[in-house]
PDB file of N, CA and C in Angstrom:
ATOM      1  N   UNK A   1     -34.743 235.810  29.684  1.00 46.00           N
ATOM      2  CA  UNK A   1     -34.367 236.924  28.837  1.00 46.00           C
ATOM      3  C   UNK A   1     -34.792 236.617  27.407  1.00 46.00           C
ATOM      4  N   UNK A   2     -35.164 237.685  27.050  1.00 52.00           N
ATOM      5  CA  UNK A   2     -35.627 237.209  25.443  1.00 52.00           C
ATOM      6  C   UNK A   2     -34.264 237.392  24.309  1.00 52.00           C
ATOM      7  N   UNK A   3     -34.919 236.426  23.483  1.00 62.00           N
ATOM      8  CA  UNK A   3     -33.663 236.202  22.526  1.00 62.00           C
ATOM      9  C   UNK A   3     -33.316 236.962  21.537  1.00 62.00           C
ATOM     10  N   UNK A   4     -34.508 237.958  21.029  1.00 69.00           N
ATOM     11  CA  UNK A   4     -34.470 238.911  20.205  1.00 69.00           C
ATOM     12  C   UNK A   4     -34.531 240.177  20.877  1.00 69.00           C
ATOM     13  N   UNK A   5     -33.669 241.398  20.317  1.00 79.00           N
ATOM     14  CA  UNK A   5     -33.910 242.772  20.885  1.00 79.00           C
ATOM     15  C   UNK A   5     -35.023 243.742  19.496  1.00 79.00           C
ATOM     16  N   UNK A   6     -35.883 244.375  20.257  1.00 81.00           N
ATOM     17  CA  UNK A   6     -37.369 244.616  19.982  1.00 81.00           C
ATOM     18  C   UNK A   6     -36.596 245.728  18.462  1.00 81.00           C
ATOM     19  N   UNK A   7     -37.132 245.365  17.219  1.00 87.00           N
ATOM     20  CA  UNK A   7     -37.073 246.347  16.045  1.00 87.00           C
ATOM     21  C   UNK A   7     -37.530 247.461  16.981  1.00 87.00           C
ATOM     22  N   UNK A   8     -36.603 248.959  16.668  1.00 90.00           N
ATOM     23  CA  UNK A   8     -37.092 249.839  17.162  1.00 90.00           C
ATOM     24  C   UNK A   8     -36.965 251.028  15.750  1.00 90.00           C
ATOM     25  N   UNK A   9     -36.710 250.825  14.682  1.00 91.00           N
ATOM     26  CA  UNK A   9     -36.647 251.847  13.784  1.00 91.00           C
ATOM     27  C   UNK A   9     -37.674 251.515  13.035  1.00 91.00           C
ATOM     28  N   UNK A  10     -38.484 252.746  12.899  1.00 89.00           N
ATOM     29  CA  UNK A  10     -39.973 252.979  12.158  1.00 89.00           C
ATOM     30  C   UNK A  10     -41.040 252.819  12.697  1.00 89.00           C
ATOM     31  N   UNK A  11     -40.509 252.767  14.179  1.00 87.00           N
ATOM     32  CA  UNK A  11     -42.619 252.998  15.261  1.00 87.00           C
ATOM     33  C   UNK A  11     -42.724 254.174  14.798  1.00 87.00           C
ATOM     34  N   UNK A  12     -44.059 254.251  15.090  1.00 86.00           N
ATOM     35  CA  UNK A  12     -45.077 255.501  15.465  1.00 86.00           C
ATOM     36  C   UNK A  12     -45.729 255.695  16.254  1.00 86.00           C
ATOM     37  N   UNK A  13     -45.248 256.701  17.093  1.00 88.00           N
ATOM     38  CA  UNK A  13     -44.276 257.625  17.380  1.00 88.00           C
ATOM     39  C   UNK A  13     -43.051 256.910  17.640  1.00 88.00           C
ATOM     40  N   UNK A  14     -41.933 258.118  17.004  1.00 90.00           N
ATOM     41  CA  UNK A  14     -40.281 257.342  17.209  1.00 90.00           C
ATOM     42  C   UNK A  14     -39.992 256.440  18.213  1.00 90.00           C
ATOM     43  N   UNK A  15     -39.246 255.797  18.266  1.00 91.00           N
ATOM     44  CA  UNK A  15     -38.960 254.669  19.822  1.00 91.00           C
ATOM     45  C   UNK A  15     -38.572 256.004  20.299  1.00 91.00           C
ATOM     46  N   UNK A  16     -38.726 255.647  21.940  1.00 93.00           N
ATOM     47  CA  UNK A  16     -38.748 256.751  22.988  1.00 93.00           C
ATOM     48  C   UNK A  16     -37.411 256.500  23.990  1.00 93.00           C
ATOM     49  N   UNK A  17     -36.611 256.943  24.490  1.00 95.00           N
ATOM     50  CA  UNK A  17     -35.533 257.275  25.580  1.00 95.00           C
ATOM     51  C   UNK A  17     -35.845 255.621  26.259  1.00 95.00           C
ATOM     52  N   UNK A  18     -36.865 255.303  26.824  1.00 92.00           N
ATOM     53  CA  UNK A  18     -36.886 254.114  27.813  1.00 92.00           C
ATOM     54  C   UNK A  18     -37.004 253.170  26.608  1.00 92.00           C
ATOM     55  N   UNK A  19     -37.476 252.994  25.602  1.00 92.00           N
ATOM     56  CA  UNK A  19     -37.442 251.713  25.190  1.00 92.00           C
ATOM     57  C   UNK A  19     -36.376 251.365  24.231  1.00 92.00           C
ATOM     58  N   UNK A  20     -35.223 252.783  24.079  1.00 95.00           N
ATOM     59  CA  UNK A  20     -34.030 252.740  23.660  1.00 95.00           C
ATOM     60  C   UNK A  20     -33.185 251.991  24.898  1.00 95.00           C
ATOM     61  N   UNK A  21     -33.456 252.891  25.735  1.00 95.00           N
ATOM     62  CA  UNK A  21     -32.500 252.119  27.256  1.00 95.00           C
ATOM     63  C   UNK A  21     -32.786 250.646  27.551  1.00 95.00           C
ATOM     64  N   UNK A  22     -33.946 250.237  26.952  1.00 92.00           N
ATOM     65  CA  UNK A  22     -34.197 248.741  27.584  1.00 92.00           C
ATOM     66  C   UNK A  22     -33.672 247.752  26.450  1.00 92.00           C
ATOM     67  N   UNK A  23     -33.688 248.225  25.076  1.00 93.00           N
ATOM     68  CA  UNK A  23     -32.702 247.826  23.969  1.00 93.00           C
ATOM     69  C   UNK A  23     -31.254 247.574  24.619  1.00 93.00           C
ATOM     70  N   UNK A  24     -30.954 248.477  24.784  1.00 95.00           N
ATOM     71  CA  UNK A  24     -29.331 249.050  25.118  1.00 95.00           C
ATOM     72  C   UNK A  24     -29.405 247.916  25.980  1.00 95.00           C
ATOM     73  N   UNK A  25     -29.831 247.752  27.295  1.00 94.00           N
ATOM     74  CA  UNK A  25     -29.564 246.804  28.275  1.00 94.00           C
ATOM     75  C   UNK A  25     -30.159 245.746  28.148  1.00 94.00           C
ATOM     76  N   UNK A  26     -30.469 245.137  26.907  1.00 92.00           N
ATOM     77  CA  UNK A  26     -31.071 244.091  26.929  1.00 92.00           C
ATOM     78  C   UNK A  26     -29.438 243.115  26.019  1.00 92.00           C
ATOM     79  N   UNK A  27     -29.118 244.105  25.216  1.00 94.00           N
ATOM     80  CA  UNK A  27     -28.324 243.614  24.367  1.00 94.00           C
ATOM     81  C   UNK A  27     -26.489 243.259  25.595  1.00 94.00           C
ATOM     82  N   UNK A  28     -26.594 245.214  26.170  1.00 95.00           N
ATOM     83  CA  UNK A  28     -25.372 244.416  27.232  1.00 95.00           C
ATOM     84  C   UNK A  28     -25.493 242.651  28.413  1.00 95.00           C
ATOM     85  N   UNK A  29     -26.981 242.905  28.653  1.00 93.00           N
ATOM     86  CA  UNK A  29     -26.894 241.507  29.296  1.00 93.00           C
ATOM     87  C   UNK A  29     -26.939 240.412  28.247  1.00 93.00           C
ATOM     88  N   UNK A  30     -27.214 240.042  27.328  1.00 93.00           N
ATOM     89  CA  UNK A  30     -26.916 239.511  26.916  1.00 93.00           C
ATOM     90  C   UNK A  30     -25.512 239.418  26.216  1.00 93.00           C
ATOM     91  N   UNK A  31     -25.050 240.053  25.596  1.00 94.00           N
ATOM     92  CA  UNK A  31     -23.418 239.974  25.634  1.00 94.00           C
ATOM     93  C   UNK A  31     -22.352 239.225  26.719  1.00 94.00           C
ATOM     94  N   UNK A  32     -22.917 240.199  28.191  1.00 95.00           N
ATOM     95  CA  UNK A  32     -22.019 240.110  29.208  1.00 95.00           C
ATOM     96  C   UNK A  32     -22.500 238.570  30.007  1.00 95.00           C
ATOM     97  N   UNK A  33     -23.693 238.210  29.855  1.00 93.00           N
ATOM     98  CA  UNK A  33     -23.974 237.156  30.609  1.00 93.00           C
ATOM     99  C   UNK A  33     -24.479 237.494  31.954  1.00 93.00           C
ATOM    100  N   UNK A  34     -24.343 239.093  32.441  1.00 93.00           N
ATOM    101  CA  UNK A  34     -24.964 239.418  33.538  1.00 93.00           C
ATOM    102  C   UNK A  34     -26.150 239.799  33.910  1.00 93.00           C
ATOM    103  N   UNK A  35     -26.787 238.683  34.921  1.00 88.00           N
ATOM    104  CA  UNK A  35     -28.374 238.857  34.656  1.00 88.00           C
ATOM    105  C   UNK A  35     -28.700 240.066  35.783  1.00 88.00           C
ATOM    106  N   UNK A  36     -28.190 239.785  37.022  1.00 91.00           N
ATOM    107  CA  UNK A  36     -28.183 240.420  38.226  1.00 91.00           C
ATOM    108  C   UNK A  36     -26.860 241.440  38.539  1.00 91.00           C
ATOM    109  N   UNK A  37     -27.185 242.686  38.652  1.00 93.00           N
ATOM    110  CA  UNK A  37     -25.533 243.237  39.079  1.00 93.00           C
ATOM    111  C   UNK A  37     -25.312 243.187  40.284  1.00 93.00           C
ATOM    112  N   UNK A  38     -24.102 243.071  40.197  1.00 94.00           N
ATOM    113  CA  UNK A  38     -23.238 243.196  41.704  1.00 94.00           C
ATOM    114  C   UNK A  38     -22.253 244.454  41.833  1.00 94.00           C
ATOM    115  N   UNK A  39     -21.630 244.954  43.198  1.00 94.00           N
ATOM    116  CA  UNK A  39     -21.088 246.411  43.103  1.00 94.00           C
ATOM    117  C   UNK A  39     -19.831 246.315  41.559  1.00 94.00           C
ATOM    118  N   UNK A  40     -19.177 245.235  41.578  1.00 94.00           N
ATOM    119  CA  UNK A  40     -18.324 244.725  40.982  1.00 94.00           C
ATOM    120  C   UNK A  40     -18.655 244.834  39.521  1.00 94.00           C
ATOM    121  N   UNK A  41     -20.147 244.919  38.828  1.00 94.00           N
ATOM    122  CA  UNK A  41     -20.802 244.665  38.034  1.00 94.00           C
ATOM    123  C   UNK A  41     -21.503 246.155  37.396  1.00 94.00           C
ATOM    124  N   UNK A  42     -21.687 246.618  38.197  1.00 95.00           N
ATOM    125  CA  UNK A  42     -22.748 247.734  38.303  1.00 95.00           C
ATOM    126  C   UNK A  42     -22.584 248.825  37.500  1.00 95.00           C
ATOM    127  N   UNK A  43     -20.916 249.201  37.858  1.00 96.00           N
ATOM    128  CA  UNK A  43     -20.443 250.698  36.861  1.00 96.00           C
ATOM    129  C   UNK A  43     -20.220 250.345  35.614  1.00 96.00           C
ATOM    130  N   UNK A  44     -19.741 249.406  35.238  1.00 97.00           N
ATOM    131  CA  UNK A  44     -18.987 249.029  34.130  1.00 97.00           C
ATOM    132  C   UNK A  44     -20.917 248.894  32.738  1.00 97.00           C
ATOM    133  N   UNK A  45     -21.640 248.112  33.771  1.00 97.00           N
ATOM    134  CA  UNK A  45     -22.673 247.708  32.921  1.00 97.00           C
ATOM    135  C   UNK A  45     -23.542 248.969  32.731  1.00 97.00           C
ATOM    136  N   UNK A  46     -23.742 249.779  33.391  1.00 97.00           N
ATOM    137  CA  UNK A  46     -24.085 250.684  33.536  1.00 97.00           C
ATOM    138  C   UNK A  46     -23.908 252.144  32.585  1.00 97.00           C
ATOM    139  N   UNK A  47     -22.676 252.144  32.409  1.00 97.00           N
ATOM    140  CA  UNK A  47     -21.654 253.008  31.844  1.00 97.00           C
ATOM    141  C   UNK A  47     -21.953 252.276  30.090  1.00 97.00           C
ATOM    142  N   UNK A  48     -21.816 250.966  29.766  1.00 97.00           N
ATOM    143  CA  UNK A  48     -22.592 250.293  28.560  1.00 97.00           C
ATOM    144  C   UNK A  48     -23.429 250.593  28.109  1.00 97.00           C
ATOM    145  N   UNK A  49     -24.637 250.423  29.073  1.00 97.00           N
ATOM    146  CA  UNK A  49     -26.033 250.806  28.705  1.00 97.00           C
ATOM    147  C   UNK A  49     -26.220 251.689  28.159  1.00 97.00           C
ATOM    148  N   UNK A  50     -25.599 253.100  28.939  1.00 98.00           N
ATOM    149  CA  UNK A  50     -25.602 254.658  28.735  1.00 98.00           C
ATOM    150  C   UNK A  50     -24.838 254.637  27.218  1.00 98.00           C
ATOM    151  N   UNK A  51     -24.042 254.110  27.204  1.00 98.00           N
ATOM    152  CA  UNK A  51     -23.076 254.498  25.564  1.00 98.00           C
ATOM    153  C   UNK A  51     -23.951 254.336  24.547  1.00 98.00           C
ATOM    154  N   UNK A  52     -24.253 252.563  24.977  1.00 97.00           N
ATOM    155  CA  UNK A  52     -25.191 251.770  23.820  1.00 97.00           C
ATOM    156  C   UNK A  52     -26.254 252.440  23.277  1.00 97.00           C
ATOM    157  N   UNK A  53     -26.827 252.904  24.524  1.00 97.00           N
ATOM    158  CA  UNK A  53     -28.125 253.600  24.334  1.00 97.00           C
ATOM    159  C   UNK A  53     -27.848 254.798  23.589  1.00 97.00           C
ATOM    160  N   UNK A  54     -26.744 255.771  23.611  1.00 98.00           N
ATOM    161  CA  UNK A  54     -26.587 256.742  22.854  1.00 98.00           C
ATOM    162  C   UNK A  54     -26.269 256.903  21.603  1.00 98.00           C
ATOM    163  N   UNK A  55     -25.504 255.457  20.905  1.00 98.00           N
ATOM    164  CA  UNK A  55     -25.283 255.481  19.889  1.00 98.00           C
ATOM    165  C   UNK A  55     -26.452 254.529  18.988  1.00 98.00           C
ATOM    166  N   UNK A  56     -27.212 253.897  19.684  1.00 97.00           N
ATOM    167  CA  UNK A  56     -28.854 253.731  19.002  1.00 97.00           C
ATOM    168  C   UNK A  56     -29.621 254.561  18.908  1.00 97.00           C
ATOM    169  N   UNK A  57     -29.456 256.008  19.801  1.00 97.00           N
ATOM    170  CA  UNK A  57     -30.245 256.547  19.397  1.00 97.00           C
ATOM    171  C   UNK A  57     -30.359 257.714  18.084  1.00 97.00           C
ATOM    172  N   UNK A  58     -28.507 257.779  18.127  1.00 98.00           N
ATOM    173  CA  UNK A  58     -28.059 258.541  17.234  1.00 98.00           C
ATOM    174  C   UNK A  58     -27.861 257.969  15.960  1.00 98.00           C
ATOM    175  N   UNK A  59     -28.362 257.018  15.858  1.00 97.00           N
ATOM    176  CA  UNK A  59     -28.056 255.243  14.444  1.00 97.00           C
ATOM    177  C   UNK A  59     -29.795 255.961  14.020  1.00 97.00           C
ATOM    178  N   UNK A  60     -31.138 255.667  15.063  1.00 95.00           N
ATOM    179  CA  UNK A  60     -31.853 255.679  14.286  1.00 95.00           C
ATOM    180  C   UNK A  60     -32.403 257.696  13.985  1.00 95.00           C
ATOM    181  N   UNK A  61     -31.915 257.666  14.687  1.00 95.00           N
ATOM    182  CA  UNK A  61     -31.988 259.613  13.959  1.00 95.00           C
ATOM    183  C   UNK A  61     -31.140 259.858  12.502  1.00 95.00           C
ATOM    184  N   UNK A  62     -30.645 258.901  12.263  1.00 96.00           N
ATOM    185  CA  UNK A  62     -29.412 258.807  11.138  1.00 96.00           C
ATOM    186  C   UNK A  62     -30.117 258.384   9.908  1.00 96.00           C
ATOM    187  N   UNK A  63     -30.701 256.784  10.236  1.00 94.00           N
ATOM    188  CA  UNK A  63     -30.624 255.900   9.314  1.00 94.00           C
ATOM    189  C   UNK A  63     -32.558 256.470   8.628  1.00 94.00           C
ATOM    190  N   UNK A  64     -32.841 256.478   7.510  1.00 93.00           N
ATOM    191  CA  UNK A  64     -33.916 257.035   6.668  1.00 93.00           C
ATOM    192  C   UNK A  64     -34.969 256.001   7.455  1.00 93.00           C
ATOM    193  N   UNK A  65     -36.225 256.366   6.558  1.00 88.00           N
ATOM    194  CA  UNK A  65     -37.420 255.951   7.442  1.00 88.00           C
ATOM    195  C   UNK A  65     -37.484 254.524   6.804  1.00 88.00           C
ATOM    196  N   UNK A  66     -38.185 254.198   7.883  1.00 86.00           N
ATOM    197  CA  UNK A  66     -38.738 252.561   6.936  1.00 86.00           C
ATOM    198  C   UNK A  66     -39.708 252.579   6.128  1.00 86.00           C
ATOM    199  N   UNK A  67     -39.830 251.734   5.214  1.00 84.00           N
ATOM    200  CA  UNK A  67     -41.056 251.792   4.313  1.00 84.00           C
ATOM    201  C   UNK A  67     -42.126 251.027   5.247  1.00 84.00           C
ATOM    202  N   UNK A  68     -41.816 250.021   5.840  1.00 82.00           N
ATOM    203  CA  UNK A  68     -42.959 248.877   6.728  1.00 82.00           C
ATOM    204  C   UNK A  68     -42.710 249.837   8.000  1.00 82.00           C
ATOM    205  N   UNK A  69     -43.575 249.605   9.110  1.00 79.00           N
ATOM    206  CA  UNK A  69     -43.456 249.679  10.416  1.00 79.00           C
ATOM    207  C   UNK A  69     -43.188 247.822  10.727  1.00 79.00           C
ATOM    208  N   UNK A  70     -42.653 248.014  12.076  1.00 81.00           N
ATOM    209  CA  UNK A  70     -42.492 246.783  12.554  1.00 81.00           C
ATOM    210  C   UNK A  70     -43.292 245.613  12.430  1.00 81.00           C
ATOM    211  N   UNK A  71     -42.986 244.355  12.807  1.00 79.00           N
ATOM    212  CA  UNK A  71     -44.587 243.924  12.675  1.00 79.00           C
ATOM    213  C   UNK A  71     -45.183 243.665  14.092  1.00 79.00           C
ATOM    214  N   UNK A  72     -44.389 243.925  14.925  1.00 80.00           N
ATOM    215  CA  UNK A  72     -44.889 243.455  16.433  1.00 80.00           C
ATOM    216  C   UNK A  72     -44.753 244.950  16.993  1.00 80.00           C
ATOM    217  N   UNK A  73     -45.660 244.651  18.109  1.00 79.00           N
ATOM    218  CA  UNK A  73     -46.063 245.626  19.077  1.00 79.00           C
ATOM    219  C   UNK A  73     -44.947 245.670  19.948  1.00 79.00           C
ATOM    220  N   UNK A  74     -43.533 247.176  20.196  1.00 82.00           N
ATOM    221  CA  UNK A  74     -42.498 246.352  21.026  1.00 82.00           C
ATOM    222  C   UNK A  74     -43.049 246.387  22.720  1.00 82.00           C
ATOM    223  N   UNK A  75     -42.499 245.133  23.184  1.00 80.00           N
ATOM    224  CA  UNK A  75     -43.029 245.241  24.717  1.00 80.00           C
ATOM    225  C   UNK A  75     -43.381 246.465  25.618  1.00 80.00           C
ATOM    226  N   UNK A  76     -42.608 247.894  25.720  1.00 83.00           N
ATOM    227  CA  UNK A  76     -42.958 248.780  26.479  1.00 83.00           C
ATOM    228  C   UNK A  76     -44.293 249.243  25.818  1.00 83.00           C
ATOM    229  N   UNK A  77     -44.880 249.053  25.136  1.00 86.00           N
ATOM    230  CA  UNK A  77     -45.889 249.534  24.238  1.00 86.00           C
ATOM    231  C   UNK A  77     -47.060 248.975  24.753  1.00 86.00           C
ATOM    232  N   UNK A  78     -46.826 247.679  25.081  1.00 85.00           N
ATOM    233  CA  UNK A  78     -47.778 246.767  25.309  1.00 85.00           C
ATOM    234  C   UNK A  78     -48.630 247.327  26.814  1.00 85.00           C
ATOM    235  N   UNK A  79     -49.995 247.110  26.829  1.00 86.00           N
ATOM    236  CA  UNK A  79     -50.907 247.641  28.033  1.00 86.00           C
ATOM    237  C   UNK A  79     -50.514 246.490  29.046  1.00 86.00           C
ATOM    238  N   UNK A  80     -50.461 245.391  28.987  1.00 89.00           N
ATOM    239  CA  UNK A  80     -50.137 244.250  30.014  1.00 89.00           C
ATOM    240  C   UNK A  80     -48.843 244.419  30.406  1.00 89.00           C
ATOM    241  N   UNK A  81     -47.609 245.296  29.473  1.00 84.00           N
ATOM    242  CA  UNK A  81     -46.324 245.533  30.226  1.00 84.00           C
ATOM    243  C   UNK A  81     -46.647 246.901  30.797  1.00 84.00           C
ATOM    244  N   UNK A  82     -47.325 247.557  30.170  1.00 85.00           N
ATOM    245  CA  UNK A  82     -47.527 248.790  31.093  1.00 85.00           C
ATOM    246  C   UNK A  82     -48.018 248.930  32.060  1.00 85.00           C
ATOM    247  N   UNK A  83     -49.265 248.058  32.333  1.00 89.00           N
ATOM    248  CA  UNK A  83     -49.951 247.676  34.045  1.00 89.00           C
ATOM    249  C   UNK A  83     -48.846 247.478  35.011  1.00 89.00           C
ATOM    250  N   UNK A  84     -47.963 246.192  34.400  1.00 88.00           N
ATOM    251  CA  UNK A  84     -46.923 245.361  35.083  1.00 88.00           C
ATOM    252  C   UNK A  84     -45.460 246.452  35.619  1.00 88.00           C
ATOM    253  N   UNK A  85     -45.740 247.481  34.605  1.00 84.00           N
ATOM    254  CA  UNK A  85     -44.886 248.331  34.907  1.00 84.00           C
ATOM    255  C   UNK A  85     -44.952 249.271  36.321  1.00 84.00           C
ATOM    256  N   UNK A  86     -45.837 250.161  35.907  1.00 86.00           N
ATOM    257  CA  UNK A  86     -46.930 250.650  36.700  1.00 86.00           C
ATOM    258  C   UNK A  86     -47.288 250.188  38.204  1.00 86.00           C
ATOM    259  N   UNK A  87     -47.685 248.492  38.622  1.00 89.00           N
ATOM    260  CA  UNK A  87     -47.606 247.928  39.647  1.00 89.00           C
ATOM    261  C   UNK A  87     -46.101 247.991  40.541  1.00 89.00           C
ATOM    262  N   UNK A  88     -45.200 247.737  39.553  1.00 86.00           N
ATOM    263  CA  UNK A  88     -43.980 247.504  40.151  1.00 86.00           C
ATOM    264  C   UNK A  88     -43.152 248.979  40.444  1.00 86.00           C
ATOM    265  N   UNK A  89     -43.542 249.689  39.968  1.00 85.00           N
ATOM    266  CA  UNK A  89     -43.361 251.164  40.765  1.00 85.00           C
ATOM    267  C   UNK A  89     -44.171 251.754  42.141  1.00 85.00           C
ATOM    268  N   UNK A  90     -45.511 251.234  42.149  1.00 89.00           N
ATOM    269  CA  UNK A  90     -46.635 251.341  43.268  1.00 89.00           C
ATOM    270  C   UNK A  90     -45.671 250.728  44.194  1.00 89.00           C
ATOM    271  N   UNK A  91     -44.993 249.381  43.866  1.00 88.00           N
ATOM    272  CA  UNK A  91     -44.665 248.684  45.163  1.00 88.00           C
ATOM    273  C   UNK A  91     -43.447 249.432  45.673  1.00 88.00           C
ATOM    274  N   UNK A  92     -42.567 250.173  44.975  1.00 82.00           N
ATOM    275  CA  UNK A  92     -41.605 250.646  45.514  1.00 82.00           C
ATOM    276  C   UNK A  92     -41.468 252.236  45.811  1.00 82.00           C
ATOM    277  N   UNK A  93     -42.566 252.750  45.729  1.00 77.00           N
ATOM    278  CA  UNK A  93     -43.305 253.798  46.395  1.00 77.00           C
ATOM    279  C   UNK A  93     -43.704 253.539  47.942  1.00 77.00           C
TER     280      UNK A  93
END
């Protein structure tokens, strides 16, 4: 798991719904310590994600523009996560 969650205020184009959600759940697993869910696991983390994710998205619709853009490319952005993405949907098709 990575140790930093990806700057998402001031891309271009705005951060998007999925790379808000992968924020959101990057930050509950790390909080919770849960890497893998279990049924036991599932609603509660789940139900997180969804909040988290709503009130980041409503933080950066809020907060004014940046003067810099980020300095890194955030991962969903990236063509090597997008292949990787992409593959791993083929397989579960």
């Amino acid at each position: 798991m990575c140790r930093n969650i990806t700057t998402l205020r001031g891309l271009q184009p705005a951060a998007t719904t999925d790379e808000i959600e992968a924020a959101a759940r990057q930050y509950v697993r790390k909080v919770t310590g849960v890497q893998s869910l279990s049924d036991a696991t599932r609603e509660p983390f789940e139900a997180a994600v969804a909040e988290i994710a709503q009130i980041t998205a409503r933080l950066l619709e809020e907060l004014p523009q940046r003067r810099q853009p980020p300095a890194t490319v955030p991962p969903l952005r990236r063509p090597e996560v997008q292949a990787r993405i992409a593959l791993r949907e083929m397989k579960k098709a």
